[in-house]
């Protein structure tokens, strides 16, 4: 059973769980070079004197590899980590994805806790039980569906996050609002602040959808809204050695796929105007010469079946579906 702990005293609640309930033989904390500097002191401040060993890896998607897992496994083995060991992943989606996967197979699986430190990880990557690493330049090729023992959401970490990364995470909140929660959309439409309430609602959408469909047979596909076009834009940028963050591409994808939803009578004209206003206000427009350039990337999408590109539509009347 995986718990999500939120609120100002979330780390203190984790401390209580570690002392009174989890009782692991050893605790390791996985960081990257940024979260080691920016987030570990905050973690220590709240967790107190609880003994743990830090395992530090290099930051960035280019290090989300099996080679990095080997570094983690070696560090665990060197300290005689047994099956009753706990790995705490303190970082963004990259650290949570690698740490979750490394834990899920070390000695056939040890417990792990996610403490996401980016907005994208708090609202998306650290929730839902997908773990994994990239392989031969293919994203998330090797991985597992494994739930963490707990996920701890502590907004204080966001204060050191570079503003561009903070903004990028907002795209997933916008997606959650548009696919499943009208009240969240009402909250962010005019004033897009990442309040405790906004974050909680967004996390609830991801949790409910992934609980309903853990292994992505049906409902979970809703979470792909904005991502078919978004991934094509990301691939276009990657191939042209241009810089774009995931959320920046997804925001553009959300707008374009909202237009497709409108064309398929799933959204009203007023709605796509409002979605467009929100996207253009908060996210930089990506530079793609024309949609024609995205075609080859759309045709290579993992979600395609029999050569057909699959889109997920946002439907206005589905926004209270759980
Ligand atoms: N498992 C899933 O369901 C899922 C879902 C979405 C995305 N992902 C994965 O998430 C990854 C992207 O995650 P991300 O956007 O969090 O990027 P990230 O983990 O690479 O973090 C972005 C940068 O911010 C730094 N950082 C993290 N927290 C910080 C803080 N509080 N203060 C200062 N710097 C900080 C990191 O060191 C890194 O340099 C991708 O690999 C993607 O595939 C997974
Ligand atoms: Zn995404």
CSV table of C-alpha atoms and ligand atoms in Angstrom, one decimal:
chain,number,residue,atom,x,y,z
A,1,UNK,CA,0.0,0.0,0.0
A,2,UNK,CA,1.5,3.3,-1.1
A,3,UNK,CA,0.7,6.5,0.8
A,4,UNK,CA,1.0,10.1,-0.3
A,5,UNK,CA,1.9,12.5,2.5
A,6,UNK,CA,1.3,16.2,1.8
A,7,UNK,CA,1.4,19.5,3.7
A,8,UNK,CA,4.0,21.5,5.6
A,9,UNK,CA,4.8,18.8,8.2
A,10,UNK,CA,5.0,16.0,5.5
A,11,UNK,CA,8.7,15.3,6.2
A,12,UNK,CA,8.1,15.1,9.9
A,13,UNK,CA,5.3,12.7,9.3
A,14,UNK,CA,7.8,10.6,7.2
A,15,UNK,CA,10.2,10.7,10.1
A,16,UNK,CA,7.5,9.3,12.4
A,17,UNK,CA,6.7,6.5,9.9
A,18,UNK,CA,10.4,5.6,9.5
A,19,UNK,CA,10.9,5.4,13.3
A,20,UNK,CA,7.6,3.7,14.3
A,21,UNK,CA,6.3,1.7,11.3
A,22,UNK,CA,8.8,1.1,8.5
A,23,UNK,CA,11.8,0.0,10.8
A,24,UNK,CA,14.2,-0.7,8.0
A,25,UNK,CA,17.7,-2.1,8.7
A,26,UNK,CA,19.4,0.6,6.7
A,27,UNK,CA,18.3,3.8,5.0
A,28,UNK,CA,19.9,5.3,1.9
A,29,UNK,CA,19.1,8.7,0.3
A,30,UNK,CA,19.6,9.0,-3.4
A,31,UNK,CA,20.4,12.5,-4.6
A,32,UNK,CA,21.8,14.2,-7.7
A,33,UNK,CA,24.5,16.9,-7.6
A,34,UNK,CA,21.8,19.7,-7.4
A,35,UNK,CA,19.4,18.1,-4.9
A,36,UNK,CA,22.4,17.1,-2.7
A,37,UNK,CA,23.2,20.8,-2.4
A,38,UNK,CA,19.7,22.3,-2.4
A,39,UNK,CA,17.4,19.7,-1.0
A,40,UNK,CA,19.4,17.5,1.3
A,41,UNK,CA,19.8,20.2,4.0
A,42,UNK,CA,16.0,20.7,4.0
A,43,UNK,CA,15.5,17.0,4.3
A,44,UNK,CA,18.0,16.8,7.2
A,45,UNK,CA,16.4,19.8,9.0
A,46,UNK,CA,13.1,18.0,9.1
A,47,UNK,CA,14.2,14.4,9.5
A,48,UNK,CA,16.6,15.1,12.4
A,49,UNK,CA,19.2,12.7,13.5
A,50,UNK,CA,17.9,9.6,11.8
A,51,UNK,CA,21.0,7.8,10.4
A,52,UNK,CA,21.3,7.4,6.6
A,53,UNK,CA,23.9,7.0,3.8
A,54,UNK,CA,23.8,9.4,0.8
A,55,UNK,CA,24.3,8.0,-2.7
A,56,UNK,CA,24.9,10.9,-5.1
A,57,UNK,CA,24.5,10.6,-8.9
A,58,UNK,CA,25.0,13.1,-11.7
A,59,UNK,CA,21.9,15.1,-12.6
A,60,UNK,CA,20.2,15.1,-16.0
A,61,UNK,CA,18.4,12.9,-18.4
A,62,UNK,CA,21.7,11.8,-20.0
A,63,UNK,CA,22.4,9.9,-16.8
A,64,UNK,CA,19.1,8.1,-16.6
A,65,UNK,CA,20.8,4.9,-17.6
A,66,UNK,CA,21.6,1.4,-16.5
A,67,UNK,CA,25.2,2.6,-15.8
A,68,UNK,CA,23.9,4.9,-13.1
A,69,UNK,CA,21.8,2.0,-11.7
A,70,UNK,CA,25.1,0.1,-11.4
A,71,UNK,CA,26.6,2.9,-9.4
A,72,UNK,CA,23.6,2.7,-7.0
A,73,UNK,CA,23.7,-1.1,-6.7
A,74,UNK,CA,27.4,-1.0,-6.0
A,75,UNK,CA,26.9,1.6,-3.3
A,76,UNK,CA,24.2,-0.5,-1.7
A,77,UNK,CA,26.3,-3.7,-1.9
A,78,UNK,CA,29.4,-1.9,-0.5
A,79,UNK,CA,27.4,-1.0,2.6
A,80,UNK,CA,25.9,-4.5,2.9
A,81,UNK,CA,22.3,-3.3,2.1
A,82,UNK,CA,20.0,-6.3,2.7
A,83,UNK,CA,16.4,-6.8,1.6
A,84,UNK,CA,15.1,-4.8,4.5
A,85,UNK,CA,16.8,-1.7,3.3
A,86,UNK,CA,15.0,1.5,2.3
A,87,UNK,CA,16.0,3.8,-0.5
A,88,UNK,CA,14.7,7.3,-0.4
A,89,UNK,CA,14.7,9.1,-3.7
A,90,UNK,CA,15.3,12.8,-3.2
A,91,UNK,CA,15.1,14.6,-6.5
A,92,UNK,CA,13.1,15.3,-9.6
A,93,UNK,CA,11.6,12.8,-12.0
A,94,UNK,CA,15.1,11.6,-13.1
A,95,UNK,CA,16.2,10.6,-9.6
A,96,UNK,CA,12.7,9.1,-8.8
A,97,UNK,CA,12.7,7.1,-12.0
A,98,UNK,CA,16.2,5.7,-11.6
A,99,UNK,CA,16.0,5.2,-7.9
A,100,UNK,CA,12.6,3.5,-8.1
A,101,UNK,CA,13.9,1.1,-10.8
A,102,UNK,CA,17.2,0.4,-9.0
A,103,UNK,CA,15.2,-0.4,-5.8
A,104,UNK,CA,12.6,-2.5,-7.6
A,105,UNK,CA,15.2,-5.1,-8.8
A,106,UNK,CA,18.0,-4.9,-6.2
A,107,UNK,CA,17.9,-8.3,-4.4
A,108,UNK,CA,14.6,-8.8,-6.2
A,109,UNK,CA,13.2,-5.6,-4.7
A,110,UNK,CA,13.7,-3.4,-1.7
A,111,UNK,CA,11.3,-0.7,-0.5
A,112,UNK,CA,11.6,2.9,-1.7
A,113,UNK,CA,10.2,6.3,-0.8
A,114,UNK,CA,9.9,9.2,-3.3
A,115,UNK,CA,10.5,12.7,-2.2
A,116,UNK,CA,10.0,14.7,-5.4
A,117,UNK,CA,11.8,18.1,-5.5
A,118,UNK,CA,10.5,19.4,-8.8
A,119,UNK,CA,7.0,20.4,-9.6
A,120,UNK,CA,6.8,17.9,-12.5
A,121,UNK,CA,7.9,15.1,-10.2
A,122,UNK,CA,5.5,16.2,-7.4
A,123,UNK,CA,2.5,16.2,-9.6
A,124,UNK,CA,3.4,13.5,-12.1
A,125,UNK,CA,6.7,11.5,-12.2
A,126,UNK,CA,6.8,10.4,-8.6
A,127,UNK,CA,3.2,9.2,-8.6
A,128,UNK,CA,1.7,6.2,-10.3
A,129,UNK,CA,4.3,3.6,-9.9
A,130,UNK,CA,6.2,3.8,-13.2
A,131,UNK,CA,10.0,3.5,-12.8
A,132,UNK,CA,12.7,3.2,-15.4
A,133,UNK,CA,15.8,4.2,-17.3
A,134,UNK,CA,16.6,5.1,-20.9
A,135,UNK,CA,18.3,2.5,-23.0
A,136,UNK,CA,20.2,3.0,-26.3
A,137,UNK,CA,18.8,6.5,-26.5
A,138,UNK,CA,15.2,5.3,-26.2
A,139,UNK,CA,13.3,6.9,-23.3
A,140,UNK,CA,12.1,4.7,-20.4
A,141,UNK,CA,12.9,1.5,-22.3
A,142,UNK,CA,13.8,-0.6,-19.3
A,143,UNK,CA,11.6,-0.3,-16.2
A,144,UNK,CA,8.9,-1.7,-13.9
A,145,UNK,CA,5.6,-0.8,-12.5
A,146,UNK,CA,6.4,-0.6,-8.8
A,147,UNK,CA,4.8,1.6,-6.2
A,148,UNK,CA,6.9,3.4,-3.6
A,149,UNK,CA,6.1,2.8,0.1
A,150,UNK,CA,5.3,6.4,0.4
A,151,UNK,CA,5.5,9.7,-1.6
A,152,UNK,CA,6.2,12.8,0.3
A,153,UNK,CA,5.2,16.2,-1.1
A,154,UNK,CA,7.0,19.0,0.5
A,155,UNK,CA,6.5,22.3,-1.4
A,156,UNK,CA,9.5,24.1,0.3
A,157,UNK,CA,11.7,22.3,-2.2
A,158,UNK,CA,10.2,24.4,-5.0
A,159,UNK,CA,11.8,27.6,-3.6
A,160,UNK,CA,15.2,26.6,-5.1
A,161,UNK,CA,13.9,25.1,-8.3
A,162,UNK,CA,14.9,27.2,-11.4
A,163,UNK,CA,11.8,29.2,-12.6
A,164,UNK,CA,11.8,27.5,-16.0
A,165,UNK,CA,11.5,24.1,-14.4
A,166,UNK,CA,8.8,25.3,-12.1
A,167,UNK,CA,6.8,26.5,-15.1
A,168,UNK,CA,7.4,23.3,-17.0
A,169,UNK,CA,5.7,21.4,-14.2
A,170,UNK,CA,2.6,23.6,-14.5
A,171,UNK,CA,1.8,22.0,-17.9
A,172,UNK,CA,1.0,18.6,-16.2
A,173,UNK,CA,-1.3,20.4,-13.7
A,174,UNK,CA,-3.1,22.1,-16.7
A,175,UNK,CA,-3.4,18.6,-18.3
A,176,UNK,CA,-4.8,17.1,-15.1
A,177,UNK,CA,-7.4,19.9,-14.9
A,178,UNK,CA,-8.5,19.6,-18.5
A,179,UNK,CA,-8.8,15.8,-18.5
A,180,UNK,CA,-10.4,15.2,-15.1
A,181,UNK,CA,-11.1,18.1,-12.7
A,182,UNK,CA,-13.3,21.1,-13.6
A,183,UNK,CA,-12.7,22.6,-10.1
A,184,UNK,CA,-8.9,22.6,-10.7
A,185,UNK,CA,-9.4,24.2,-14.1
A,186,UNK,CA,-11.6,26.9,-12.4
A,187,UNK,CA,-8.8,27.6,-9.9
A,188,UNK,CA,-5.9,27.9,-12.4
A,189,UNK,CA,-7.6,29.4,-15.4
A,190,UNK,CA,-7.4,33.0,-14.2
A,191,UNK,CA,-4.5,32.8,-11.7
A,192,UNK,CA,-2.1,29.9,-12.1
A,193,UNK,CA,-0.4,29.7,-8.7
A,194,UNK,CA,0.9,26.4,-7.4
A,195,UNK,CA,-0.9,26.6,-4.0
A,196,UNK,CA,-1.2,23.6,-1.7
A,197,UNK,CA,-4.8,23.2,-2.9
A,198,UNK,CA,-3.8,23.2,-6.6
A,199,UNK,CA,-1.0,20.8,-6.0
A,200,UNK,CA,-3.3,18.4,-4.0
A,201,UNK,CA,-6.0,18.4,-6.7
A,202,UNK,CA,-3.5,17.8,-9.4
A,203,UNK,CA,-2.0,14.9,-7.5
A,204,UNK,CA,-5.4,13.4,-6.8
A,205,UNK,CA,-6.1,13.3,-10.6
A,206,UNK,CA,-2.9,11.4,-11.2
A,207,UNK,CA,-3.5,9.1,-8.2
A,208,UNK,CA,-7.1,8.3,-9.1
A,209,UNK,CA,-6.4,7.6,-12.7
A,210,UNK,CA,-3.4,5.3,-12.0
A,211,UNK,CA,-5.3,3.5,-9.3
A,212,UNK,CA,-8.1,2.7,-11.7
A,213,UNK,CA,-5.7,1.4,-14.4
A,214,UNK,CA,-2.3,0.7,-12.9
A,215,UNK,CA,-0.8,-1.0,-16.1
A,216,UNK,CA,-2.2,1.4,-18.7
A,217,UNK,CA,-4.9,-0.7,-20.3
A,218,UNK,CA,-7.4,2.1,-20.7
A,219,UNK,CA,-8.0,5.1,-18.3
A,220,UNK,CA,-4.3,5.8,-17.9
A,221,UNK,CA,-4.3,6.8,-21.5
A,222,UNK,CA,-6.1,9.9,-20.5
A,223,UNK,CA,-2.8,11.1,-19.1
A,224,UNK,CA,-1.4,11.2,-22.6
A,225,UNK,CA,-3.5,14.3,-23.4
A,226,UNK,CA,-1.1,16.9,-25.0
A,227,UNK,CA,1.7,14.3,-25.2
A,228,UNK,CA,1.3,13.0,-28.7
A,229,UNK,CA,2.1,16.5,-30.2
A,230,UNK,CA,4.2,17.3,-27.2
A,231,UNK,CA,6.6,14.4,-27.7
A,232,UNK,CA,6.8,15.1,-31.4
A,233,UNK,CA,7.9,18.7,-30.6
A,234,UNK,CA,10.4,17.4,-28.1
A,235,UNK,CA,11.8,14.9,-30.7
A,236,UNK,CA,12.0,17.7,-33.3
A,237,UNK,CA,14.0,19.9,-30.8
A,238,UNK,CA,16.2,17.0,-29.8
A,239,UNK,CA,17.0,16.2,-33.5
A,240,UNK,CA,17.9,19.8,-34.2
A,241,UNK,CA,19.9,20.1,-31.0
A,242,UNK,CA,17.6,22.8,-29.6
A,243,UNK,CA,16.6,23.2,-26.0
A,244,UNK,CA,13.1,22.6,-24.7
A,245,UNK,CA,11.7,21.4,-21.4
A,246,UNK,CA,9.1,18.6,-21.4
A,247,UNK,CA,6.3,20.8,-20.0
A,248,UNK,CA,7.0,23.6,-22.6
A,249,UNK,CA,6.4,21.1,-25.4
A,250,UNK,CA,3.4,19.5,-23.6
A,251,UNK,CA,1.8,22.9,-23.1
A,252,UNK,CA,1.9,23.5,-26.9
A,253,UNK,CA,0.6,19.9,-27.4
A,254,UNK,CA,-2.2,20.6,-25.0
A,255,UNK,CA,-3.3,23.6,-27.1
A,256,UNK,CA,-3.1,21.8,-30.4
A,257,UNK,CA,-4.8,18.7,-29.1
A,258,UNK,CA,-7.5,20.9,-27.5
A,259,UNK,CA,-8.2,22.2,-31.0
A,260,UNK,CA,-8.4,18.6,-32.2
A,261,UNK,CA,-10.9,17.9,-29.3
A,262,UNK,CA,-12.9,20.9,-30.5
A,263,UNK,CA,-12.9,19.6,-34.1
A,264,UNK,CA,-14.3,16.3,-32.7
A,265,UNK,CA,-17.0,18.1,-30.8
A,266,UNK,CA,-15.5,17.3,-27.4
A,267,UNK,CA,-14.7,20.9,-26.4
A,268,UNK,CA,-16.6,24.1,-27.0
A,269,UNK,CA,-15.1,27.1,-28.8
A,270,UNK,CA,-15.1,29.1,-25.6
A,271,UNK,CA,-13.1,26.4,-23.9
A,272,UNK,CA,-10.3,26.3,-26.5
A,273,UNK,CA,-10.1,30.1,-26.4
A,274,UNK,CA,-9.7,29.9,-22.6
A,275,UNK,CA,-7.1,27.1,-22.9
A,276,UNK,CA,-5.2,29.1,-25.6
A,277,UNK,CA,-5.2,32.2,-23.3
A,278,UNK,CA,-3.8,30.1,-20.5
A,279,UNK,CA,-1.1,28.4,-22.6
A,280,UNK,CA,0.0,31.6,-24.4
A,281,UNK,CA,0.2,33.5,-21.1
A,282,UNK,CA,2.3,30.9,-19.2
A,283,UNK,CA,4.4,29.0,-21.7
A,284,UNK,CA,6.8,30.1,-24.3
A,285,UNK,CA,5.6,29.2,-27.8
A,286,UNK,CA,7.9,26.5,-29.3
A,287,UNK,CA,9.6,27.2,-32.6
A,288,UNK,CA,8.6,24.5,-35.1
A,289,UNK,CA,8.6,25.7,-38.8
A,290,UNK,CA,5.3,24.0,-39.5
A,291,UNK,CA,3.2,21.1,-38.3
A,292,UNK,CA,4.5,19.2,-41.4
A,293,UNK,CA,7.8,18.9,-39.7
A,294,UNK,CA,6.2,17.0,-36.9
A,295,UNK,CA,4.7,14.4,-39.1
A,296,UNK,CA,7.6,11.9,-39.1
A,297,UNK,CA,7.9,12.2,-35.3
A,298,UNK,CA,4.1,11.7,-34.9
A,299,UNK,CA,4.4,8.5,-37.1
A,300,UNK,CA,7.1,7.2,-34.8
A,301,UNK,CA,5.0,7.6,-31.6
A,302,UNK,CA,5.1,4.6,-29.3
A,303,UNK,CA,1.3,4.8,-28.9
A,304,UNK,CA,0.5,4.3,-32.6
A,305,UNK,CA,-1.4,1.2,-33.5
A,306,UNK,CA,-1.3,-0.1,-37.2
A,307,UNK,CA,0.4,3.1,-38.4
A,308,UNK,CA,-2.4,5.3,-37.0
A,309,UNK,CA,-1.5,8.2,-34.7
A,310,UNK,CA,-3.4,8.0,-31.5
A,311,UNK,CA,-4.6,11.2,-29.8
A,312,UNK,CA,-6.3,11.5,-26.4
A,313,UNK,CA,-9.1,14.1,-26.4
A,314,UNK,CA,-10.0,16.4,-23.5
A,315,UNK,CA,-13.8,16.2,-23.0
A,316,UNK,CA,-15.6,18.9,-21.1
A,317,UNK,CA,-18.2,16.5,-19.7
A,318,UNK,CA,-15.7,14.0,-18.4
A,319,UNK,CA,-14.1,16.4,-15.9
A,320,UNK,CA,-15.7,14.9,-12.9
A,321,UNK,CA,-15.4,11.3,-14.0
A,322,UNK,CA,-14.0,9.9,-10.7
B,1,LIG,N1,7.6,7.8,-14.0
B,1,LIG,C1,6.7,8.6,-14.5
B,1,LIG,O1,5.5,8.4,-14.5
B,1,LIG,C2,7.1,9.9,-15.2
B,1,LIG,C3,6.2,10.9,-15.6
B,1,LIG,C4,6.7,12.1,-16.1
B,1,LIG,C5,8.1,12.3,-16.3
B,1,LIG,N2,8.9,11.3,-15.9
B,1,LIG,C6,10.4,11.5,-16.0
B,1,LIG,O2,10.8,12.6,-15.2
B,1,LIG,C7,12.0,13.1,-15.7
B,1,LIG,C8,12.0,14.6,-15.7
B,1,LIG,O3,11.8,15.0,-14.4
B,1,LIG,P1,12.1,16.5,-13.9
B,1,LIG,O4,11.5,17.5,-14.9
B,1,LIG,O5,11.7,16.6,-12.5
B,1,LIG,O6,13.7,16.7,-14.2
B,1,LIG,P2,15.0,16.4,-13.3
B,1,LIG,O7,14.8,15.4,-12.3
B,1,LIG,O8,16.0,16.2,-14.3
B,1,LIG,O9,15.2,17.8,-12.6
B,1,LIG,C9,15.5,19.0,-13.3
B,1,LIG,C10,16.7,19.7,-12.8
B,1,LIG,O10,16.4,20.4,-11.6
B,1,LIG,C11,17.3,20.0,-10.6
B,1,LIG,N3,16.6,20.0,-9.3
B,1,LIG,C12,15.6,19.1,-8.9
B,1,LIG,N4,15.0,19.6,-7.8
B,1,LIG,C13,15.6,20.8,-7.5
B,1,LIG,C14,15.4,21.7,-6.5
B,1,LIG,N5,14.4,21.6,-5.6
B,1,LIG,N6,16.1,22.8,-6.5
B,1,LIG,C15,17.1,23.0,-7.4
B,1,LIG,N7,17.3,22.2,-8.4
B,1,LIG,C16,16.6,21.0,-8.5
B,1,LIG,C17,17.8,18.6,-11.0
B,1,LIG,O11,19.1,18.3,-10.4
B,1,LIG,C18,17.9,18.8,-12.5
B,1,LIG,O12,19.1,19.5,-12.9
B,1,LIG,C19,12.2,12.5,-17.2
B,1,LIG,O13,13.2,11.6,-17.2
B,1,LIG,C20,10.8,11.9,-17.4
B,1,LIG,O14,10.9,10.8,-18.3
B,1,LIG,C21,8.5,10.1,-15.3
B,2,LIG,ZN1,4.4,14.6,-19.2
